[in-house]
PDB file of C-alpha atoms in Angstrom:
ATOM      1  CA  MET A  26      10.333 -17.165   5.600  1.00 46.00           C
ATOM      2  CA  ALA A  27       7.624 -15.742   7.843  1.00 60.00           C
ATOM      3  CA  GLY A  28       8.218 -15.928  11.570  1.00 69.00           C
ATOM      4  CA  GLY A  29       6.021 -16.820  14.521  1.00 87.00           C
ATOM      5  CA  THR A  30       4.608 -13.365  15.345  1.00 95.00           C
ATOM      6  CA  VAL A  31       1.139 -13.015  13.857  1.00 97.00           C
ATOM      7  CA  ILE A  32       0.075  -9.527  12.867  1.00 98.00           C
ATOM      8  CA  ALA A  33      -3.550  -8.631  12.159  1.00 98.00           C
ATOM      9  CA  ALA A  34      -4.254  -5.804   9.683  1.00 98.00           C
ATOM     10  CA  ALA A  35      -6.879  -3.307   8.609  1.00 98.00           C
ATOM     11  CA  VAL A  36      -6.668  -1.740   5.155  1.00 98.00           C
ATOM     12  CA  GLU A  37      -8.675   0.325   2.683  1.00 97.00           C
ATOM     13  CA  GLY A  38      -8.851  -2.223  -0.127  1.00 97.00           C
ATOM     14  CA  ILE A  39      -7.592  -5.445  -1.606  1.00 98.00           C
ATOM     15  CA  VAL A  40      -4.455  -3.974  -3.190  1.00 98.00           C
ATOM     16  CA  ASP A  41      -3.468  -2.534   0.199  1.00 98.00           C
ATOM     17  CA  GLU A  42      -4.062  -6.027   1.662  1.00 98.00           C
ATOM     18  CA  ALA A  43      -1.581  -7.561  -0.755  1.00 98.00           C
ATOM     19  CA  VAL A  44       0.959  -4.854   0.101  1.00 98.00           C
ATOM     20  CA  VAL A  45       0.494  -5.315   3.856  1.00 98.00           C
ATOM     21  CA  ARG A  46       0.804  -9.091   3.634  1.00 98.00           C
ATOM     22  CA  LYS A  47       4.061  -8.670   1.725  1.00 98.00           C
ATOM     23  CA  LEU A  48       5.392  -6.174   4.300  1.00 98.00           C
ATOM     24  CA  ILE A  49       4.461  -8.402   7.262  1.00 98.00           C
ATOM     25  CA  ALA A  50       6.251 -11.381   5.699  1.00 97.00           C
ATOM     26  CA  HIS A  51       9.217  -9.140   4.900  1.00 96.00           C
ATOM     27  CA  ALA A  52       9.378  -8.239   8.601  1.00 96.00           C
ATOM     28  CA  ASP A  53       9.715 -11.964   9.421  1.00 96.00           C
ATOM     29  CA  ALA A  54       6.181 -12.187  10.812  1.00 97.00           C
ATOM     30  CA  THR A  55       3.014 -13.982   9.745  1.00 97.00           C
ATOM     31  CA  PRO A  56      -0.018 -12.135   8.319  1.00 97.00           C
ATOM     32  CA  GLY A  57      -3.147 -12.780  10.405  1.00 97.00           C
ATOM     33  CA  ASP A  58      -6.734 -11.741   9.711  1.00 98.00           C
ATOM     34  CA  VAL A  59      -7.179  -8.692   7.503  1.00 98.00           C
ATOM     35  CA  TYR A  60     -10.116  -6.345   8.168  1.00 98.00           C
ATOM     36  CA  GLY A  61     -11.627  -3.344   6.488  1.00 97.00           C
ATOM     37  CA  ARG A  62     -11.314  -3.432   2.703  1.00 97.00           C
ATOM     38  CA  GLN A  63     -14.295  -1.093   2.387  1.00 97.00           C
ATOM     39  CA  GLY A  64     -12.556   2.242   1.934  1.00 96.00           C
ATOM     40  CA  LYS A  65     -11.037   4.958   4.064  1.00 96.00           C
ATOM     41  CA  SER A  66     -14.209   6.098   5.778  1.00 96.00           C
ATOM     42  CA  PHE A  67     -14.911   2.557   6.936  1.00 97.00           C
ATOM     43  CA  LEU A  68     -11.434   2.370   8.506  1.00 96.00           C
ATOM     44  CA  ARG A  69     -11.912   5.700  10.239  1.00 96.00           C
ATOM     45  CA  GLN A  70     -15.161   4.541  11.763  1.00 97.00           C
ATOM     46  CA  ARG A  71     -13.513   1.448  13.235  1.00 97.00           C
ATOM     47  CA  ILE A  72     -10.067   2.732  14.156  1.00 97.00           C
ATOM     48  CA  ALA A  73     -10.933   2.826  17.891  1.00 96.00           C
ATOM     49  CA  GLY A  74     -11.830  -0.875  17.790  1.00 97.00           C
ATOM     50  CA  TYR A  75      -8.629  -1.812  15.982  1.00 97.00           C
ATOM     51  CA  ASN A  76      -6.635   0.257  18.497  1.00 97.00           C
ATOM     52  CA  ASN A  77      -8.365  -1.461  21.383  1.00 97.00           C
ATOM     53  CA  ALA A  78      -7.548  -4.879  19.914  1.00 97.00           C
ATOM     54  CA  ALA A  79      -3.906  -3.740  19.625  1.00 97.00           C
ATOM     55  CA  GLN A  80      -3.680  -3.474  23.430  1.00 96.00           C
ATOM     56  CA  ARG A  81      -3.190  -7.238  23.425  1.00 94.00           C
ATOM     57  CA  MET A  82      -1.810  -8.330  20.006  1.00 95.00           C
ATOM     58  CA  PRO A  83       0.129  -6.784  17.067  1.00 97.00           C
ATOM     59  CA  TRP A  84      -1.839  -4.881  14.456  1.00 98.00           C
ATOM     60  CA  ILE A  85      -1.029  -2.750  11.432  1.00 98.00           C
ATOM     61  CA  VAL A  86      -3.455  -0.237   9.999  1.00 98.00           C
ATOM     62  CA  LEU A  87      -2.544   1.161   6.575  1.00 98.00           C
ATOM     63  CA  VAL A  88      -4.331   4.173   5.146  1.00 96.00           C
ATOM     64  CA  ASP A  89      -3.616   6.436   2.125  1.00 96.00           C
ATOM     65  CA  LEU A  90      -2.790  10.063   2.800  1.00 93.00           C
ATOM     66  CA  ASP A  91      -4.531  11.064  -0.500  1.00 90.00           C
ATOM     67  CA  LEU A  92      -4.973  14.843  -0.543  1.00 86.00           C
ATOM     68  CA  ASP A  93      -6.457  15.028   2.915  1.00 82.00           C
ATOM     69  CA  ASN A  94      -3.356  16.584   4.498  1.00 79.00           C
ATOM     70  CA  ASP A  95       0.032  17.904   3.427  1.00 81.00           C
ATOM     71  CA  CYS A  96       1.828  15.202   5.428  1.00 83.00           C
ATOM     72  CA  ALA A  97       1.056  12.107   7.420  1.00 85.00           C
ATOM     73  CA  LEU A  98       1.402  13.523  10.948  1.00 88.00           C
ATOM     74  CA  PRO A  99      -1.836  15.567  11.098  1.00 91.00           C
ATOM     75  CA  LEU A 100      -3.806  12.614   9.738  1.00 91.00           C
ATOM     76  CA  ARG A 101      -2.275  10.258  12.290  1.00 90.00           C
ATOM     77  CA  ASN A 102      -2.923  12.640  15.141  1.00 91.00           C
ATOM     78  CA  ALA A 103      -6.506  13.196  14.039  1.00 92.00           C
ATOM     79  CA  TRP A 104      -7.247   9.505  13.667  1.00 93.00           C
ATOM     80  CA  LEU A 105      -5.281   8.084  16.556  1.00 91.00           C
ATOM     81  CA  PRO A 106      -3.980  10.497  19.218  1.00 89.00           C
ATOM     82  CA  GLN A 107      -3.152   7.661  21.624  1.00 93.00           C
ATOM     83  CA  PRO A 108      -2.059   4.524  19.718  1.00 94.00           C
ATOM     84  CA  ALA A 109      -2.053   1.215  21.611  1.00 96.00           C
ATOM     85  CA  PRO A 110       1.315  -0.458  22.406  1.00 95.00           C
ATOM     86  CA  TYR A 111       0.940  -3.047  19.608  1.00 97.00           C
ATOM     87  CA  LEU A 112      -0.544  -0.831  16.906  1.00 97.00           C
ATOM     88  CA  CYS A 113       1.524   0.101  13.883  1.00 97.00           C
ATOM     89  CA  PHE A 114      -0.485   2.886  12.174  1.00 96.00           C
ATOM     90  CA  ARG A 115       1.035   3.798   8.808  1.00 96.00           C
ATOM     91  CA  VAL A 116       0.153   6.322   6.131  1.00 95.00           C
ATOM     92  CA  ALA A 117       1.092   5.768   2.460  1.00 96.00           C
ATOM     93  CA  VAL A 118       2.082   9.025   0.688  1.00 94.00           C
ATOM     94  CA  ARG A 119      -0.094   9.686  -1.250  1.00 93.00           C
ATOM     95  CA  GLU A 120      -1.509   6.328  -2.224  1.00 96.00           C
ATOM     96  CA  VAL A 121      -0.191   2.790  -1.881  1.00 98.00           C
ATOM     97  CA  GLU A 122       0.411   2.803  -5.660  1.00 98.00           C
ATOM     98  CA  ALA A 123       3.374   5.162  -4.957  1.00 98.00           C
ATOM     99  CA  TRP A 124       5.051   2.320  -3.000  1.00 98.00           C
ATOM    100  CA  LEU A 125       4.594  -0.026  -5.982  1.00 98.00           C
ATOM    101  CA  LEU A 126       5.859   2.596  -8.448  1.00 98.00           C
ATOM    102  CA  ALA A 127       8.998   2.960  -6.327  1.00 98.00           C
ATOM    103  CA  ASP A 128      10.267  -0.438  -7.470  1.00 98.00           C
ATOM    104  CA  ALA A 129      10.686   1.016 -10.935  1.00 98.00           C
ATOM    105  CA  GLU A 130      12.723  -1.687 -12.515  1.00 98.00           C
ATOM    106  CA  ARG A 131      10.388  -4.541 -11.621  1.00 98.00           C
ATOM    107  CA  LEU A 132       7.220  -2.517 -12.345  1.00 98.00           C
ATOM    108  CA  ALA A 133       8.490  -1.479 -15.751  1.00 98.00           C
ATOM    109  CA  SER A 134       9.097  -5.114 -16.590  1.00 98.00           C
ATOM    110  CA  PHE A 135       5.694  -6.157 -15.193  1.00 98.00           C
ATOM    111  CA  LEU A 136       3.834  -3.510 -17.171  1.00 98.00           C
ATOM    112  CA  SER A 137       6.074  -3.923 -20.226  1.00 98.00           C
ATOM    113  CA  VAL A 138       6.978  -0.225 -20.494  1.00 98.00           C
ATOM    114  CA  ALA A 139      10.293   1.580 -20.750  1.00 98.00           C
ATOM    115  CA  ARG A 140      12.023   2.061 -17.387  1.00 98.00           C
ATOM    116  CA  SER A 141      12.436   5.760 -18.274  1.00 98.00           C
ATOM    117  CA  ARG A 142       8.636   6.184 -18.080  1.00 98.00           C
ATOM    118  CA  LEU A 143       8.592   5.518 -14.320  1.00 98.00           C
ATOM    119  CA  PRO A 144       8.588   8.610 -12.054  1.00 97.00           C
ATOM    120  CA  SER A 145      11.820   9.295 -10.212  1.00 96.00           C
ATOM    121  CA  ASP A 146      10.033  10.422  -6.993  1.00 97.00           C
ATOM    122  CA  PRO A 147       6.694   8.614  -6.770  1.00 97.00           C
ATOM    123  CA  GLU A 148       5.767  10.122  -3.370  1.00 96.00           C
ATOM    124  CA  ARG A 149       5.665  13.577  -4.914  1.00 95.00           C
ATOM    125  CA  LEU A 150       2.927  12.538  -7.357  1.00 96.00           C
ATOM    126  CA  GLY A 151      -0.501  14.058  -6.683  1.00 94.00           C
ATOM    127  CA  ASP A 152      -2.334  11.016  -8.067  1.00 96.00           C
ATOM    128  CA  PRO A 153      -0.193   7.860  -8.173  1.00 97.00           C
ATOM    129  CA  LYS A 154      -3.146   5.784  -9.278  1.00 97.00           C
ATOM    130  CA  ALA A 155      -3.575   7.941 -12.382  1.00 97.00           C
ATOM    131  CA  THR A 156       0.138   7.554 -13.090  1.00 98.00           C
ATOM    132  CA  MET A 157      -0.182   3.776 -12.790  1.00 98.00           C
ATOM    133  CA  VAL A 158      -3.114   3.741 -15.264  1.00 98.00           C
ATOM    134  CA  ASN A 159      -1.217   5.934 -17.729  1.00 98.00           C
ATOM    135  CA  LEU A 160       1.800   3.635 -17.555  1.00 98.00           C
ATOM    136  CA  ALA A 161      -0.478   0.707 -18.297  1.00 98.00           C
ATOM    137  CA  ARG A 162      -1.922   2.658 -21.209  1.00 98.00           C
ATOM    138  CA  ALA A 163       1.617   2.779 -22.700  1.00 98.00           C
ATOM    139  CA  SER A 164       2.172  -0.937 -22.209  1.00 98.00           C
ATOM    140  CA  ARG A 165       3.403  -3.017 -25.130  1.00 98.00           C
ATOM    141  CA  ARG A 166       1.103  -5.784 -23.860  1.00 98.00           C
ATOM    142  CA  ARG A 167      -2.494  -5.686 -24.979  1.00 98.00           C
ATOM    143  CA  ASP A 168      -3.701  -7.700 -21.931  1.00 98.00           C
ATOM    144  CA  ILE A 169      -2.159  -5.182 -19.524  1.00 98.00           C
ATOM    145  CA  ARG A 170      -3.897  -2.311 -21.308  1.00 98.00           C
ATOM    146  CA  GLU A 171      -7.242  -4.110 -21.365  1.00 98.00           C
ATOM    147  CA  ASP A 172      -7.028  -5.077 -17.710  1.00 98.00           C
ATOM    148  CA  MET A 173      -5.797  -1.832 -16.193  1.00 98.00           C
ATOM    149  CA  VAL A 174      -6.997   0.966 -18.404  1.00 98.00           C
ATOM    150  CA  PRO A 175     -10.680   2.025 -18.182  1.00 97.00           C
ATOM    151  CA  ARG A 176     -12.704   1.567 -21.306  1.00 95.00           C
ATOM    152  CA  PRO A 177     -13.855   4.735 -23.063  1.00 92.00           C
ATOM    153  CA  GLY A 178     -17.208   5.863 -21.752  1.00 93.00           C
ATOM    154  CA  SER A 179     -17.065   3.566 -18.745  1.00 91.00           C
ATOM    155  CA  GLY A 180     -16.881   6.456 -16.288  1.00 94.00           C
ATOM    156  CA  ARG A 181     -14.373   4.478 -14.253  1.00 95.00           C
ATOM    157  CA  GLN A 182     -10.886   5.552 -13.136  1.00 95.00           C
ATOM    158  CA  VAL A 183      -9.340   2.125 -13.660  1.00 97.00           C
ATOM    159  CA  GLY A 184      -9.737  -0.925 -15.854  1.00 98.00           C
ATOM    160  CA  PRO A 185     -11.744  -4.043 -14.897  1.00 97.00           C
ATOM    161  CA  ALA A 186      -8.750  -6.039 -13.593  1.00 98.00           C
ATOM    162  CA  TYR A 187      -6.662  -3.141 -12.291  1.00 98.00           C
ATOM    163  CA  SER A 188      -6.694  -4.420  -8.689  1.00 98.00           C
ATOM    164  CA  SER A 189      -6.008  -8.010  -9.714  1.00 98.00           C
ATOM    165  CA  ARG A 190      -2.960  -6.922 -11.724  1.00 98.00           C
ATOM    166  CA  LEU A 191      -1.550  -4.882  -8.833  1.00 98.00           C
ATOM    167  CA  ILE A 192      -2.170  -7.724  -6.372  1.00 98.00           C
ATOM    168  CA  GLU A 193      -0.268 -10.001  -8.739  1.00 98.00           C
ATOM    169  CA  PHE A 194       2.646  -7.531  -8.845  1.00 98.00           C
ATOM    170  CA  ALA A 195       2.640  -6.755  -5.083  1.00 98.00           C
ATOM    171  CA  SER A 196       2.459 -10.417  -4.089  1.00 98.00           C
ATOM    172  CA  GLY A 197       5.066 -11.607  -6.589  1.00 97.00           C
ATOM    173  CA  ASP A 198       7.536  -9.233  -8.223  1.00 97.00           C
ATOM    174  CA  TRP A 199       7.490  -6.249  -5.914  1.00 98.00           C
ATOM    175  CA  ARG A 200      10.608  -5.721  -3.784  1.00 98.00           C
ATOM    176  CA  PRO A 201       9.778  -3.642  -0.688  1.00 98.00           C
ATOM    177  CA  GLU A 202      13.414  -3.267   0.294  1.00 98.00           C
ATOM    178  CA  VAL A 203      14.220  -1.762  -3.108  1.00 98.00           C
ATOM    179  CA  ALA A 204      11.089   0.430  -3.207  1.00 98.00           C
ATOM    180  CA  ALA A 205      11.877   1.812   0.250  1.00 98.00           C
ATOM    181  CA  GLY A 206      14.873   3.582  -1.232  1.00 97.00           C
ATOM    182  CA  ARG A 207      12.539   5.851  -3.236  1.00 97.00           C
ATOM    183  CA  ALA A 208       9.518   6.020  -0.904  1.00 97.00           C
ATOM    184  CA  ASP A 209      10.198   7.418   2.535  1.00 96.00           C
ATOM    185  CA  SER A 210       6.777   6.614   3.973  1.00 96.00           C
ATOM    186  CA  LEU A 211       7.363   2.989   2.951  1.00 98.00           C
ATOM    187  CA  LYS A 212      10.777   2.991   4.596  1.00 98.00           C
ATOM    188  CA  ARG A 213       9.271   4.272   7.837  1.00 97.00           C
ATOM    189  CA  ALA A 214       6.479   1.705   7.656  1.00 97.00           C
ATOM    190  CA  MET A 215       8.977  -1.130   7.277  1.00 98.00           C
ATOM    191  CA  ARG A 216      11.023   0.122  10.224  1.00 97.00           C
ATOM    192  CA  SER A 217       7.955   0.450  12.358  1.00 96.00           C
ATOM    193  CA  LEU A 218       6.821  -3.075  11.490  1.00 97.00           C
ATOM    194  CA  LYS A 219      10.174  -4.519  12.450  1.00 96.00           C
ATOM    195  CA  ARG A 220      10.022  -2.677  15.780  1.00 96.00           C
ATOM    196  CA  LEU A 221       6.536  -4.090  16.301  1.00 96.00           C
ATOM    197  CA  VAL A 222       7.780  -7.632  15.621  1.00 95.00           C
ATOM    198  CA  ARG A 223      10.729  -7.220  17.978  1.00 93.00           C
ATOM    199  CA  GLY A 224       8.437  -5.804  20.691  1.00 90.00           C
ATOM    200  CA  ALA A 225       5.953  -8.591  20.338  1.00 87.00           C
ATOM    201  CA  ALA A 226       8.477 -11.428  20.378  1.00 79.00           C
TER     202      ALA A 226
END
């Protein structure tokens, strides 16, 4: 059950929002307002404001590493050289999809694919989103394929209900404590959130 500490958040998109809400609740805190949801550049433009707000109340900002840097530290230093006392700034390696792929057993069941198809080390993937789409393409369920795989000629990277399906998984089936065993950046994010909750109590 969520605790009394309220944590505001800023994220790139709606799938990240579902992940952050799950992580905040897992840290025994309560998700507050969630900002951003307009991509990485939007977050970068507003990071100083989020940091300023975190002088007074707990915040988490979650951003994908993508292929911008080899590791999270240079990105964090470039974005936020002096984080506020109540700011938890976390970087998903390389995309938040890697954190969802790390709960292989549950995701295989959700997508209706063989467990053996899931990557053993999702944080080493160059494009976790493409891996997620390819897994959906192999699904035994037609609705999963239609929702998550882009239609031929659409020019899109994902299917029409890709985000909705991942939100459904992240909010329901996904087990952060299990996924953290195969995603080090997720493990660090969870530890940091728990420290934030303890510090704000």
